[in-house]
Coordinates of C-alpha atoms and ligand atoms in Angstrom, one line a residue:
M1 CA 62.5 68.7 -61.9
A2 CA 62.9 68.0 -58.2
H3 CA 64.4 64.9 -56.6
T4 CA 61.7 62.3 -56.2
I5 CA 61.3 59.2 -54.0
Q6 CA 58.5 56.7 -54.3
K7 CA 57.8 53.4 -52.5
A8 CA 55.5 50.5 -53.4
P9 CA 54.6 47.7 -51.0
G10 CA 54.7 43.9 -51.5
K11 CA 51.6 41.8 -51.6
I12 CA 50.3 38.5 -50.3
I13 CA 47.5 36.4 -51.8
L14 CA 45.1 35.1 -49.2
F15 CA 42.9 33.0 -51.5
G16 CA 42.6 32.0 -55.1
E17 CA 46.2 32.1 -56.6
H18 CA 46.5 30.2 -60.0
A19 CA 42.7 29.9 -60.3
V20 CA 42.6 33.7 -60.8
V21 CA 44.6 33.2 -64.0
Y22 CA 41.6 31.3 -65.3
G23 CA 39.0 33.9 -64.4
Q24 CA 38.2 32.9 -60.8
P25 CA 38.2 35.5 -58.0
A26 CA 41.2 35.9 -55.7
I27 CA 41.9 37.9 -52.5
A28 CA 45.1 39.8 -51.9
V29 CA 46.4 42.5 -49.5
P30 CA 49.4 44.8 -49.6
I31 CA 52.3 44.3 -47.1
P32 CA 53.7 47.7 -46.2
Q33 CA 56.5 46.1 -44.1
R34 CA 58.3 45.1 -47.3
F35 CA 58.6 47.5 -50.2
A36 CA 60.5 48.7 -53.3
T37 CA 62.0 52.2 -53.4
V38 CA 62.8 54.3 -56.4
T39 CA 64.7 57.6 -56.2
I40 CA 65.2 59.9 -59.2
E41 CA 67.6 62.8 -59.4
P42 CA 68.0 65.2 -62.2
I43 CA 71.4 65.4 -64.0
I44 CA 71.9 69.1 -64.3
R45 CA 75.1 69.6 -66.3
G46 CA 76.9 67.9 -69.1
D47 CA 75.8 65.5 -71.7
H48 CA 75.0 62.5 -69.5
P49 CA 72.5 59.8 -70.5
T50 CA 70.0 58.4 -68.0
H51 CA 71.7 56.0 -65.6
I52 CA 70.0 53.2 -63.6
I53 CA 71.5 51.7 -60.5
A54 CA 69.8 48.6 -58.9
P55 CA 72.4 47.1 -56.5
D56 CA 70.0 44.1 -55.6
I57 CA 70.3 42.8 -59.1
D58 CA 73.9 44.0 -59.7
L59 CA 72.8 46.6 -62.3
D60 CA 74.7 49.8 -62.9
Q61 CA 74.2 50.9 -66.5
H62 CA 73.0 53.6 -68.9
L63 CA 69.3 53.1 -69.8
S64 CA 70.2 53.1 -73.5
D65 CA 72.5 50.1 -73.0
L66 CA 69.7 47.9 -71.7
P67 CA 67.6 45.8 -74.2
D68 CA 64.2 47.1 -75.3
N69 CA 62.3 44.4 -73.5
H70 CA 64.0 45.1 -70.2
P71 CA 61.3 45.8 -67.5
F72 CA 63.0 49.2 -66.6
V73 CA 63.2 50.3 -70.3
L74 CA 59.6 49.3 -70.8
I75 CA 58.3 51.3 -67.8
C76 CA 60.3 54.4 -69.1
K77 CA 58.8 54.0 -72.5
L78 CA 55.2 53.6 -71.1
V79 CA 55.5 56.7 -68.9
K80 CA 57.0 58.7 -71.9
D81 CA 54.0 57.6 -74.1
H82 CA 51.5 58.2 -71.4
G83 CA 52.8 61.8 -70.9
N84 CA 53.1 62.4 -74.7
L85 CA 56.8 63.3 -74.1
H86 CA 59.2 63.4 -77.0
H87 CA 62.2 62.4 -75.0
L88 CA 63.2 61.7 -71.4
P89 CA 65.6 64.1 -69.7
A90 CA 68.9 62.8 -68.3
M91 CA 68.4 61.5 -64.8
N92 CA 69.9 59.1 -62.2
I93 CA 67.5 56.4 -61.2
Q94 CA 68.2 54.3 -58.1
I95 CA 66.1 51.2 -57.4
S96 CA 66.2 49.0 -54.2
S97 CA 63.9 46.6 -52.5
T98 CA 63.4 44.9 -49.2
L99 CA 61.2 42.2 -50.9
P100 CA 62.8 38.8 -51.6
V101 CA 62.6 37.9 -55.3
A102 CA 60.8 34.8 -56.6
S103 CA 59.0 34.2 -53.3
G104 CA 55.4 35.2 -53.9
L105 CA 55.5 38.7 -52.4
G106 CA 55.2 40.6 -55.7
S107 CA 58.8 42.0 -55.8
G108 CA 58.7 42.5 -59.6
A109 CA 55.3 44.3 -59.5
A110 CA 56.4 46.5 -56.6
V111 CA 59.5 47.7 -58.5
S112 CA 57.4 48.4 -61.6
V113 CA 54.8 50.4 -59.6
A114 CA 57.4 52.4 -57.7
L115 CA 59.4 53.1 -60.9
A116 CA 56.3 54.1 -62.9
R117 CA 55.0 56.4 -60.1
A118 CA 58.5 57.9 -59.5
L119 CA 58.9 58.7 -63.2
C120 CA 55.4 60.2 -63.6
T121 CA 56.0 62.4 -60.5
F122 CA 59.5 63.4 -61.5
L123 CA 58.3 64.3 -65.1
G124 CA 55.1 66.0 -64.0
V125 CA 53.0 63.4 -65.9
S126 CA 49.5 63.1 -64.4
H127 CA 48.5 59.5 -63.5
S128 CA 45.9 57.5 -61.7
N129 CA 46.4 54.3 -59.7
A130 CA 44.8 52.5 -62.7
D131 CA 47.4 54.0 -65.1
I132 CA 50.3 52.8 -62.9
S133 CA 48.7 49.4 -62.5
G134 CA 48.3 49.1 -66.3
M135 CA 52.0 49.9 -66.8
A136 CA 53.1 47.4 -64.2
Y137 CA 50.9 44.8 -65.9
E138 CA 52.8 45.2 -69.2
V139 CA 56.0 44.2 -67.3
E140 CA 54.2 41.3 -65.6
K141 CA 53.6 40.0 -69.1
I142 CA 57.3 39.9 -69.7
H143 CA 58.0 38.2 -66.4
H144 CA 55.5 35.5 -66.7
G145 CA 53.5 35.5 -70.0
N146 CA 50.0 35.1 -68.7
P147 CA 49.5 37.2 -65.5
S148 CA 46.1 37.6 -64.1
G149 CA 46.8 41.2 -63.1
I150 CA 46.2 40.7 -59.4
D151 CA 49.8 41.6 -58.3
N152 CA 50.0 45.0 -60.1
T153 CA 46.5 45.9 -59.0
V154 CA 46.8 45.3 -55.3
I155 CA 50.2 46.9 -55.2
A156 CA 49.3 50.0 -57.3
F157 CA 46.1 50.6 -55.3
Q158 CA 47.7 49.6 -51.9
K159 CA 44.4 48.3 -50.6
G160 CA 43.0 44.8 -49.9
I161 CA 41.0 43.5 -52.9
L162 CA 38.9 40.8 -54.3
F163 CA 40.2 40.6 -57.9
Q164 CA 38.6 38.8 -60.8
K165 CA 39.6 39.3 -64.4
Q166 CA 37.1 41.4 -66.5
H167 CA 35.2 42.4 -63.3
P168 CA 35.3 45.7 -61.3
I169 CA 37.7 45.5 -58.4
Q170 CA 36.0 44.8 -55.0
W171 CA 37.6 46.5 -52.0
L172 CA 37.8 44.4 -48.8
S173 CA 36.1 45.9 -45.8
L174 CA 37.1 44.2 -42.6
E175 CA 35.1 44.6 -39.4
H176 CA 38.2 43.7 -37.2
E177 CA 41.9 43.8 -37.7
L178 CA 43.4 40.3 -38.3
D179 CA 47.0 39.2 -37.7
F180 CA 48.7 36.9 -40.1
L181 CA 52.2 35.4 -40.2
I182 CA 54.1 35.2 -43.5
V183 CA 56.9 32.6 -43.5
N184 CA 59.6 32.2 -46.1
S185 CA 60.2 28.5 -47.0
G186 CA 63.7 29.3 -48.3
E187 CA 62.9 27.8 -51.7
K188 CA 62.6 29.9 -54.8
K189 CA 60.7 29.2 -58.0
S190 CA 59.8 31.5 -60.9
T191 CA 56.1 32.4 -61.2
K192 CA 56.4 31.7 -64.9
I193 CA 57.5 28.1 -64.4
M194 CA 54.6 27.4 -61.9
V195 CA 51.9 29.2 -64.1
D196 CA 53.2 27.3 -67.2
M197 CA 53.1 24.0 -65.2
V198 CA 49.4 24.5 -64.2
A199 CA 48.6 25.4 -67.8
E200 CA 50.1 22.2 -69.0
Q201 CA 48.2 20.1 -66.4
L202 CA 45.0 21.8 -67.5
Q203 CA 45.7 21.0 -71.1
N204 CA 46.5 17.3 -70.3
S205 CA 43.6 16.6 -67.9
P206 CA 41.1 19.5 -68.4
E207 CA 38.2 18.0 -66.4
R208 CA 40.2 17.2 -63.3
Y209 CA 42.1 20.5 -63.2
Q210 CA 39.1 22.7 -64.2
S211 CA 37.2 21.3 -61.3
I212 CA 40.0 22.1 -58.8
I213 CA 40.2 25.7 -60.2
E214 CA 36.4 26.1 -59.8
Q215 CA 36.5 24.8 -56.3
I216 CA 39.2 27.3 -55.4
G217 CA 37.0 30.1 -56.9
S218 CA 33.9 29.1 -54.8
L219 CA 36.1 28.8 -51.7
T220 CA 37.5 32.3 -52.3
L221 CA 34.0 33.8 -52.5
Q222 CA 32.9 32.1 -49.2
A223 CA 36.2 33.2 -47.6
K224 CA 35.6 36.8 -48.4
S225 CA 32.7 37.0 -46.0
D226 CA 34.6 35.0 -43.3
L227 CA 37.4 37.5 -43.7
E228 CA 35.2 40.5 -43.5
S229 CA 33.4 39.3 -40.4
A230 CA 36.7 38.1 -38.9
D231 CA 35.3 34.5 -38.4
I232 CA 38.7 33.1 -37.5
P233 CA 37.7 29.3 -37.3
E234 CA 35.9 29.4 -40.7
L235 CA 38.6 31.5 -42.3
G236 CA 41.3 29.1 -41.1
K237 CA 39.4 26.1 -42.4
A238 CA 39.0 27.8 -45.8
M239 CA 42.8 28.6 -45.9
H240 CA 43.7 25.0 -45.1
Q241 CA 41.2 23.7 -47.8
N242 CA 42.7 26.2 -50.3
H243 CA 46.2 24.7 -49.5
L244 CA 44.9 21.2 -50.1
L245 CA 43.5 22.3 -53.5
L246 CA 46.8 23.9 -54.4
Q247 CA 48.5 20.7 -53.5
Q248 CA 46.2 18.9 -55.9
L249 CA 47.2 21.5 -58.6
G250 CA 50.7 20.4 -58.0
V251 CA 52.2 23.7 -56.8
S252 CA 53.0 22.8 -53.2
T253 CA 56.3 21.3 -52.1
P254 CA 57.3 19.1 -49.2
T255 CA 58.7 22.1 -47.3
L256 CA 55.5 24.1 -47.8
D257 CA 53.5 21.1 -46.6
K258 CA 55.7 20.7 -43.6
L259 CA 55.3 24.4 -42.7
V260 CA 51.5 24.1 -42.9
E261 CA 51.7 21.0 -40.7
I262 CA 53.9 22.8 -38.1
A263 CA 51.5 25.7 -38.0
M264 CA 48.4 23.6 -37.7
K265 CA 49.9 21.4 -34.9
N266 CA 50.9 24.4 -32.9
G267 CA 47.6 26.2 -32.8
A268 CA 47.1 27.9 -36.1
A269 CA 43.5 28.3 -37.3
G270 CA 44.7 27.9 -40.9
A271 CA 47.7 27.9 -43.1
K272 CA 48.4 27.8 -46.8
L273 CA 51.1 28.4 -49.5
S274 CA 50.7 31.8 -51.0
G275 CA 51.5 33.0 -54.5
A276 CA 52.8 30.8 -57.3
G277 CA 54.1 28.1 -55.0
G278 CA 57.0 25.7 -55.8
G279 CA 58.5 27.4 -52.7
G280 CA 58.3 31.0 -51.7
N281 CA 56.2 32.2 -48.8
M282 CA 53.3 30.7 -47.0
L283 CA 50.6 32.4 -44.9
I284 CA 49.4 31.4 -41.4
L285 CA 46.3 32.6 -39.5
P286 CA 47.2 32.0 -35.9
N287 CA 44.6 31.9 -33.2
T288 CA 45.4 35.1 -31.4
E289 CA 46.4 33.5 -28.1
K290 CA 48.6 30.9 -30.0
I291 CA 50.6 33.4 -32.1
Y292 CA 53.8 32.9 -30.0
S293 CA 53.5 29.2 -29.9
V294 CA 53.2 29.0 -33.7
Q295 CA 56.1 31.5 -34.1
N296 CA 58.3 29.5 -31.6
A297 CA 57.6 26.2 -33.4
L298 CA 58.6 27.7 -36.7
L299 CA 61.8 29.2 -35.3
H300 CA 62.6 25.9 -33.6
A301 CA 62.2 24.1 -37.0
G302 CA 64.7 26.6 -38.5
F303 CA 62.3 28.9 -40.3
T304 CA 63.5 32.3 -39.1
N305 CA 62.2 34.5 -41.9
I306 CA 58.8 35.5 -40.5
I307 CA 56.8 38.7 -41.0
Q308 CA 53.8 39.6 -38.9
V309 CA 51.1 41.5 -40.8
S310 CA 47.9 43.1 -39.6
I311 CA 45.1 43.3 -42.1
H312 CA 42.4 45.9 -41.7
Ligands
LIG1 C1 51.2 35.2 -58.5 O1 51.4 36.2 -57.5 C2 49.8 34.7 -58.5 C3 49.4 33.7 -59.6 O2 48.0 33.5 -59.5 C4 49.7 34.2 -61.0 C5 48.8 35.4 -61.4 O3 47.8 35.6 -60.8 O4 49.3 36.1 -62.4 C6 50.1 32.4 -59.5

């Protein structure tokens, strides 16, 4: 068994977060600039158990000492079952990530995908993108109970998608490359808390919240064609509208609203929170000639954690 290294990108949701949990469509793309990396080396001699090191989360332990419901233990079990293996050989597994946690960029799903793919490759277990996505989905359930499946899908397939539960995946096909900015608000919130909060609102006022969710779904479908034809003004408008609907769902924060305002005042075509909200990252579509003025205004306001991504 040879030394194996696998990487998996982060993701950003362009339209439809939260509504996607309730069966509406959502659009997401991978972000190759930020990724999780998993390296596996065989342990050749001696009676060593499998060891996992993940410095980002201060983990340096034998696999057998972790609880059964630990995400890494679950991925190892799923790969073992998928390959019909009786046991796993001793190995050293090293996990690292350049993705910030709890900030809407899919850090958990990226680690699961990289780990599942590295284990399958290392152990010679044949696997498809759908197999890897399915394994990462099982971990998503531990992380936040009721995941839609969009994060593990876009990360495992590494392609832009329109995702809707119980429907075949639609791949995005863009006529022109589009540049976006992703800005970290500096606030962190767990996806589980935000998803649970929306579920509670929906239970308390079903009519009001169901209507917001359906409006997000229609907007997402309309935005798919604006995205594919690179209609920047219409796409920007749809992003801003999506942000306002997410505000009504109660998942925005004053900082996210302020970021949207700064972006819009300085020449962005559109801006919105992205992912579960409650903090995390937001997404800006700058008018091409205004990209530096938007970036400067954000830096000036103290938001220095900015990634530029090209979607094609
Ligand atoms: C999280 O990246 C996106 C949410 O819609 C949750 C989900 O789809 O599982 C908030």
